[in-house]
Tab-separated table of N, CA, C and O in Angstrom:
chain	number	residue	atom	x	y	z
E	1	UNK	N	-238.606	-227.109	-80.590
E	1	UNK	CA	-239.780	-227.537	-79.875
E	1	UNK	C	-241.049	-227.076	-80.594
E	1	UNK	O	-242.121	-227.663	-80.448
E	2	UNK	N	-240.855	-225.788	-81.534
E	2	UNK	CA	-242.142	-225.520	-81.646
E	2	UNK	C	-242.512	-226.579	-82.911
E	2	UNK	O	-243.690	-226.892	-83.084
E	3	UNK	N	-241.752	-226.962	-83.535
E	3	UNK	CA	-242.371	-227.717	-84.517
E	3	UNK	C	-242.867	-228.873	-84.081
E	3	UNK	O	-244.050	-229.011	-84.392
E	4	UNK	N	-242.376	-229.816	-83.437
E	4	UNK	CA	-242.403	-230.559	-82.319
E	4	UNK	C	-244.178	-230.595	-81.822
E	4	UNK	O	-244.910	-231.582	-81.747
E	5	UNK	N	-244.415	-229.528	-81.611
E	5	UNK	CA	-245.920	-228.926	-81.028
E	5	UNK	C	-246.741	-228.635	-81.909
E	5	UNK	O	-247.902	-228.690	-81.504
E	6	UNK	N	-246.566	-228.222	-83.404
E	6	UNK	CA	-247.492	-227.983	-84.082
E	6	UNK	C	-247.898	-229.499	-85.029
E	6	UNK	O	-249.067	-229.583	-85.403
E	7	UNK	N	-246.791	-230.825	-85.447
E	7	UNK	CA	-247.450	-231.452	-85.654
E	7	UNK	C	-247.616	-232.179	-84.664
E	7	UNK	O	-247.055	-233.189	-85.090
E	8	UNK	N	-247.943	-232.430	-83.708
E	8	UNK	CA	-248.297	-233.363	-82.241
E	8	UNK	C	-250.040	-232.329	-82.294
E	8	UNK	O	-251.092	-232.951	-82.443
E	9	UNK	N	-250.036	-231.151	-82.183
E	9	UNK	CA	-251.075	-230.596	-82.314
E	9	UNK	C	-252.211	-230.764	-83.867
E	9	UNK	O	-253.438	-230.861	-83.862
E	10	UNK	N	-251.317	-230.750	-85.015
E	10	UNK	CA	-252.198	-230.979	-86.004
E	10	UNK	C	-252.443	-232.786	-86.299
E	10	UNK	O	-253.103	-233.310	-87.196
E	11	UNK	N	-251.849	-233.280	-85.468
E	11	UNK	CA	-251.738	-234.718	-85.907
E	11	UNK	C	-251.997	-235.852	-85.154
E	11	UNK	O	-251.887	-236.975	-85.646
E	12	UNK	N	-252.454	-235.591	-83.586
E	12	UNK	CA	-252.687	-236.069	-82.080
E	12	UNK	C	-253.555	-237.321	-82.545
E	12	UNK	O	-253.416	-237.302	-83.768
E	13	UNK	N	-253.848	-237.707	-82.431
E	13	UNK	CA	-254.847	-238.491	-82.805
E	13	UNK	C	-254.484	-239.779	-84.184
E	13	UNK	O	-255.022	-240.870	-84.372
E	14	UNK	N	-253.717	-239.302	-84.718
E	14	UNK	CA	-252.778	-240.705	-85.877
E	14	UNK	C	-251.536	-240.724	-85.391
E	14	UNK	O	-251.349	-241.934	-85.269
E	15	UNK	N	-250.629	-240.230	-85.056
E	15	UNK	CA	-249.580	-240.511	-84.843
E	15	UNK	C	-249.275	-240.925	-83.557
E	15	UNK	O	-249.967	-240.457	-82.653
E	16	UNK	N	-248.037	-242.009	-83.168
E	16	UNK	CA	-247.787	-242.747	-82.046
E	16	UNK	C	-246.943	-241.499	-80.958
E	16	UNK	O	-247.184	-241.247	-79.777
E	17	UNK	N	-245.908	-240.889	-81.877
E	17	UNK	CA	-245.180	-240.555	-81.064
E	17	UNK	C	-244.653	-239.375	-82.025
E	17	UNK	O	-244.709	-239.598	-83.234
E	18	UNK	N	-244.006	-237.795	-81.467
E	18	UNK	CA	-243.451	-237.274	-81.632
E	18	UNK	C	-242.517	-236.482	-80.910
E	18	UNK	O	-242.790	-235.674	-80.022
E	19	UNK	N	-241.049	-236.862	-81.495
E	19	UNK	CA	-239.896	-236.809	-80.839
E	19	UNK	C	-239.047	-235.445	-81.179
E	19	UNK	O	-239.523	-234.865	-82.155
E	20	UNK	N	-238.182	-234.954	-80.744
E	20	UNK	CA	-236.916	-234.060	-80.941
E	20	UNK	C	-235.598	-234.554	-80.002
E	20	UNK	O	-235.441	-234.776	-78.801
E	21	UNK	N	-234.755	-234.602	-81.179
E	21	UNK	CA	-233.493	-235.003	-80.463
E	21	UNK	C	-232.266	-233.707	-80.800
E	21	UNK	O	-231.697	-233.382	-81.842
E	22	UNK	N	-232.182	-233.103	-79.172
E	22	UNK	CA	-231.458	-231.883	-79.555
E	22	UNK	C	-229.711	-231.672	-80.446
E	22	UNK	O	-228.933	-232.502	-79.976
E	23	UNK	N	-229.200	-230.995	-81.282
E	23	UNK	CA	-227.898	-230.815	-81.546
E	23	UNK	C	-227.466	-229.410	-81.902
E	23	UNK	O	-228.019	-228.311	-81.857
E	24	UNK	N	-226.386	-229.807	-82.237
E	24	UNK	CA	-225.654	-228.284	-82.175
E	24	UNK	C	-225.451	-227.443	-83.154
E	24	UNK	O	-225.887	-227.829	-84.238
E	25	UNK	N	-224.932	-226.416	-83.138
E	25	UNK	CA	-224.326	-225.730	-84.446
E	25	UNK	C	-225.446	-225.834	-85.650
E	25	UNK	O	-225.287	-226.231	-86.805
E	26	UNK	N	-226.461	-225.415	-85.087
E	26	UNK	CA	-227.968	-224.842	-85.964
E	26	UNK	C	-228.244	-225.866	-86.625
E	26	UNK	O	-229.136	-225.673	-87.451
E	27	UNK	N	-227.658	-227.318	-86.575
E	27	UNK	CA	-228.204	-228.215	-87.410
E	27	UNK	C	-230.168	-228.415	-87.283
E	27	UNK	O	-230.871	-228.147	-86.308
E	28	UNK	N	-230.481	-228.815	-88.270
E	28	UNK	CA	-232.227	-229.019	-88.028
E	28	UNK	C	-232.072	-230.595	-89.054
E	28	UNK	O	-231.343	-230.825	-90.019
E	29	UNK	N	-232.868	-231.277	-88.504
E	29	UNK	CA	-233.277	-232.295	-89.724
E	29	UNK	C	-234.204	-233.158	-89.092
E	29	UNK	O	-234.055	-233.850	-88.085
E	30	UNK	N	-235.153	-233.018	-89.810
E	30	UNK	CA	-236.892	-233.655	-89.063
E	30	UNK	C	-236.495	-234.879	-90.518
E	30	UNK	O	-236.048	-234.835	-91.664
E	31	UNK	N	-237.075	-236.008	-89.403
E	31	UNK	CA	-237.378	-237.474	-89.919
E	31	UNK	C	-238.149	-237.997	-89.806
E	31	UNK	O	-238.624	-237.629	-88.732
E	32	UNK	N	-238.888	-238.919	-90.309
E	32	UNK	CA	-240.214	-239.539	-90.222
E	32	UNK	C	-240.130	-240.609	-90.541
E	32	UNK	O	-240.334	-240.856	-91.730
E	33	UNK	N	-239.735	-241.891	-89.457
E	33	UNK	CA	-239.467	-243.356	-90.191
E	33	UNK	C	-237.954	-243.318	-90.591
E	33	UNK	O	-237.777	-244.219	-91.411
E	34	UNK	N	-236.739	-242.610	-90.332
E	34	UNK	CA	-235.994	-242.901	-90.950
E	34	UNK	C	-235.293	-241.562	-92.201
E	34	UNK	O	-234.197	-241.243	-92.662
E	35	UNK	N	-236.825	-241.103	-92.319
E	35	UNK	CA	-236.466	-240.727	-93.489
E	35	UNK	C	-236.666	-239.310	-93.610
E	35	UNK	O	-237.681	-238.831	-93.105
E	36	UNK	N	-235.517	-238.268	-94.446
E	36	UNK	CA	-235.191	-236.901	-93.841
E	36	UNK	C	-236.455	-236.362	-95.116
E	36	UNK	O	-236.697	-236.573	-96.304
E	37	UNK	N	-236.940	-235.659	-94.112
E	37	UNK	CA	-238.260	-234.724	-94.731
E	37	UNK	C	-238.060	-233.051	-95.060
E	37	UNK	O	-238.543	-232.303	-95.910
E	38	UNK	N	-237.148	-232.878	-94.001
E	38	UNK	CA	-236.466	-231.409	-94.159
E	38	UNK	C	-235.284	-231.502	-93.429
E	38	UNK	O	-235.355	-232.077	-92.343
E	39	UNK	N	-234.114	-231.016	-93.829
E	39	UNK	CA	-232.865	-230.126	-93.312
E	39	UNK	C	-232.819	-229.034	-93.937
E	39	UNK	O	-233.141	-228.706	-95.079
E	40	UNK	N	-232.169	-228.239	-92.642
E	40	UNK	CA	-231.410	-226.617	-92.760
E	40	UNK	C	-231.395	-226.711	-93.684
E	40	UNK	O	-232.272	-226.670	-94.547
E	41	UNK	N	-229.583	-226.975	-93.704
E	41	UNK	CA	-228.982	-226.812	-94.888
E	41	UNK	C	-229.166	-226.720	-96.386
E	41	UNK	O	-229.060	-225.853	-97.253
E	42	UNK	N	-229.579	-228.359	-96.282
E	42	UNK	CA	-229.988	-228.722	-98.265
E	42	UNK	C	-231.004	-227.895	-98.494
E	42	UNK	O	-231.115	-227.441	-99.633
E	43	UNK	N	-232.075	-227.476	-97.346
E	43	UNK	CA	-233.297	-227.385	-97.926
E	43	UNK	C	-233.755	-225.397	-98.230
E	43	UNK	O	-234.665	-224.799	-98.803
E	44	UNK	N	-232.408	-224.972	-97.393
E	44	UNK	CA	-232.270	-223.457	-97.604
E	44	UNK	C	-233.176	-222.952	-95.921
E	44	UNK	O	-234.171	-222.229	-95.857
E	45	UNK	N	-232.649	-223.417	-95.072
E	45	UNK	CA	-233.181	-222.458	-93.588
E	45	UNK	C	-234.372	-223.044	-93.251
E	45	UNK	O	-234.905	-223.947	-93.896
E	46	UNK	N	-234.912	-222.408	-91.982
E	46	UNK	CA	-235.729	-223.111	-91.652
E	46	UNK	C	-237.097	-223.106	-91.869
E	46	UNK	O	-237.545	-221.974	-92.051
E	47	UNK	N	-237.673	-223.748	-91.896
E	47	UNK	CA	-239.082	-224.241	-92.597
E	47	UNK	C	-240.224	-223.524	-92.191
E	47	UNK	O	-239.786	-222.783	-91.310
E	48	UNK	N	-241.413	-223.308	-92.309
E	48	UNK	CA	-242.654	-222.934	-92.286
E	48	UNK	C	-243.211	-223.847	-91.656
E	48	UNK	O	-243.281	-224.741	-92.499
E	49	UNK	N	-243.795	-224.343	-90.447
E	49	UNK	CA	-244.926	-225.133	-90.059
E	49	UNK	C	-245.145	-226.129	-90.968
E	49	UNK	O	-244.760	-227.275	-91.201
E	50	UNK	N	-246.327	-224.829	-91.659
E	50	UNK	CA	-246.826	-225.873	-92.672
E	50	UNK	C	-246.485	-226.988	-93.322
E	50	UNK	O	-246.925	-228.136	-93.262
E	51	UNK	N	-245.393	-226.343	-94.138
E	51	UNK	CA	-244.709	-226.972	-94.778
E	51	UNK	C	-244.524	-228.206	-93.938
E	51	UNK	O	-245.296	-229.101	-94.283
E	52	UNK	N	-243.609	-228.567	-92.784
E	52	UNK	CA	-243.811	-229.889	-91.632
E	52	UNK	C	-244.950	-231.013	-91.879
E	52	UNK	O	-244.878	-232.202	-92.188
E	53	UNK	N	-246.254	-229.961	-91.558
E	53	UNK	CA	-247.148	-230.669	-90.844
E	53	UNK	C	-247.581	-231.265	-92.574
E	53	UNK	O	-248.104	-232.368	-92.735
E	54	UNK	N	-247.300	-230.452	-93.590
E	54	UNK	CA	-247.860	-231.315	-95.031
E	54	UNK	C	-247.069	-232.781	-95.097
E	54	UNK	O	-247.753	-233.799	-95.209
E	55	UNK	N	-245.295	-232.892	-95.011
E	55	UNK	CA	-244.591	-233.726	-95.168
E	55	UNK	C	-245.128	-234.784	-94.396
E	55	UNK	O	-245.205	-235.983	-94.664
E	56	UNK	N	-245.495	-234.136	-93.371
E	56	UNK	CA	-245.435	-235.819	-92.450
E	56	UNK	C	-247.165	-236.117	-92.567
E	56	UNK	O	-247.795	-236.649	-91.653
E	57	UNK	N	-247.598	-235.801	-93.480
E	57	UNK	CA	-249.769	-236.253	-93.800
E	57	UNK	C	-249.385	-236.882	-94.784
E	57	UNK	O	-249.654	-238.082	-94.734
E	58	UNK	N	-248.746	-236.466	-95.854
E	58	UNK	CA	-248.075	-237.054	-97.298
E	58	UNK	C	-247.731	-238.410	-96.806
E	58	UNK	O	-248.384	-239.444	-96.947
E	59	UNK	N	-246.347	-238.194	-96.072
E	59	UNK	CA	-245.820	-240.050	-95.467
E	59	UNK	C	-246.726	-240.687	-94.552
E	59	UNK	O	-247.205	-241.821	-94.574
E	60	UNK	N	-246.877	-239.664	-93.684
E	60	UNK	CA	-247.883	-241.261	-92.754
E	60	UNK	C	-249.470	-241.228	-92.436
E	60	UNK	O	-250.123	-241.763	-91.539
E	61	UNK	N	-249.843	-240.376	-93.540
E	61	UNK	CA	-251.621	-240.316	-93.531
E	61	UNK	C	-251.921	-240.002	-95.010
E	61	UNK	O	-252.944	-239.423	-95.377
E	62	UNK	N	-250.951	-240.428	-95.820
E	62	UNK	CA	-251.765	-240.410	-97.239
E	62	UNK	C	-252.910	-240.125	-98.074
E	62	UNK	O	-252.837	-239.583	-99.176
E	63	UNK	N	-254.040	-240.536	-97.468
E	63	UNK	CA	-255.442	-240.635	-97.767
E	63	UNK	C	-256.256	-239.482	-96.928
E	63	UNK	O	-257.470	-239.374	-97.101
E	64	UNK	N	-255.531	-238.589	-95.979
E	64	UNK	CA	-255.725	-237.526	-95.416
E	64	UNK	C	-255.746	-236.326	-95.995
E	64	UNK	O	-254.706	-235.818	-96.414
E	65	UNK	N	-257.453	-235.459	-96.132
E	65	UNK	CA	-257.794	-234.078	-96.684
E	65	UNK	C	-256.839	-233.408	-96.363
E	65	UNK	O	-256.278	-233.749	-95.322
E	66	UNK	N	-256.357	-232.357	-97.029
E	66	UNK	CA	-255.465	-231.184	-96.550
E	66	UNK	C	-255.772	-230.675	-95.870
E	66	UNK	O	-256.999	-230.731	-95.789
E	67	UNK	N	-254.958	-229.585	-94.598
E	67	UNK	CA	-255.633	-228.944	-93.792
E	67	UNK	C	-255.913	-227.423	-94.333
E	67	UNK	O	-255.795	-227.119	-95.520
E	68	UNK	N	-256.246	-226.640	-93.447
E	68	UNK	CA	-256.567	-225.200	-94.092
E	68	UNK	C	-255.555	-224.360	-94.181
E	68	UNK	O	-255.781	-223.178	-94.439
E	69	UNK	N	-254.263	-224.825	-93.982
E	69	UNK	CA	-252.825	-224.289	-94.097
E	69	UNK	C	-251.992	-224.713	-94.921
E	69	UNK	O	-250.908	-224.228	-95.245
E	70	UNK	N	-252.823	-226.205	-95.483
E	70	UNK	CA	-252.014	-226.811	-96.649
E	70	UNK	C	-251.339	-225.878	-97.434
E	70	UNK	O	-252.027	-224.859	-97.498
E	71	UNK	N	-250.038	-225.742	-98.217
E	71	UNK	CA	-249.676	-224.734	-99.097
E	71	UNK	C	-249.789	-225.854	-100.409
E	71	UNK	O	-250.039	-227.033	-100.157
E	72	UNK	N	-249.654	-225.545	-101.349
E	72	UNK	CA	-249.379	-226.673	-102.744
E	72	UNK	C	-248.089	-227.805	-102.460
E	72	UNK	O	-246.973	-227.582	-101.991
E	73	UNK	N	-248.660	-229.018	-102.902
E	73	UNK	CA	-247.572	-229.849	-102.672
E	73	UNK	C	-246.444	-229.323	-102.861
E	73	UNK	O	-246.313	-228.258	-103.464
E	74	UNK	N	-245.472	-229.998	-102.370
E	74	UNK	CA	-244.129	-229.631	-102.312
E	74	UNK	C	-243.202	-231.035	-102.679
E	74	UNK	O	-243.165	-231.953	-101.859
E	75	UNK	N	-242.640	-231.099	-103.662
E	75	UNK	CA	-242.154	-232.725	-103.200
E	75	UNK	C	-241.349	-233.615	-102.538
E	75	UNK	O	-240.238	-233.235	-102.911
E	76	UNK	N	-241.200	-234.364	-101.947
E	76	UNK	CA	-240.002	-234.515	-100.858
E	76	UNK	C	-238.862	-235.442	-101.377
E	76	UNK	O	-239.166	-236.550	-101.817
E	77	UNK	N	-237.707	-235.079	-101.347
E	77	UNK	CA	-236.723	-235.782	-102.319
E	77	UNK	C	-236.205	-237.211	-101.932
E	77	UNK	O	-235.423	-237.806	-102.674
């Protein structure tokens, strides 16, 4: 949930909708369109905020200043 809340909070205003669909056995995997931006597993545990709220400005606000938490791109595979 908390990630859930921080981009709905950094992002209220462009985005339509932000969802969480719960599962089990510590799985994590945030999607955007389809498309996996972070998992647990591959990506080595769980993520930083930031890190989140950069992936999903990259895919669905492109042309969007960084925020003041931006860390250095990261690239998404």
């Amino acid at each position: 949930m908390f990630y859930v809340w921080r981009v709905r909070s950094a992002h209220r205003d462009d985005l339509a909708s932000v969802a969480r669909k719960p599962a089990t056995g510590g799985k994590l995997i945030i999607q955007v369109n389809e498309r996996v931006i972070y998992e647990r597993k591959r990506d080595g545990g769980f993520p930083d905020a930031p890190i989140i709220k950069q992936r999903v400005r990259v895919l669905c606000l492109p042309g969007r200043s960084p925020g003041h938490d931006d860390l250095p791109c990261t690239p998404l595979s």
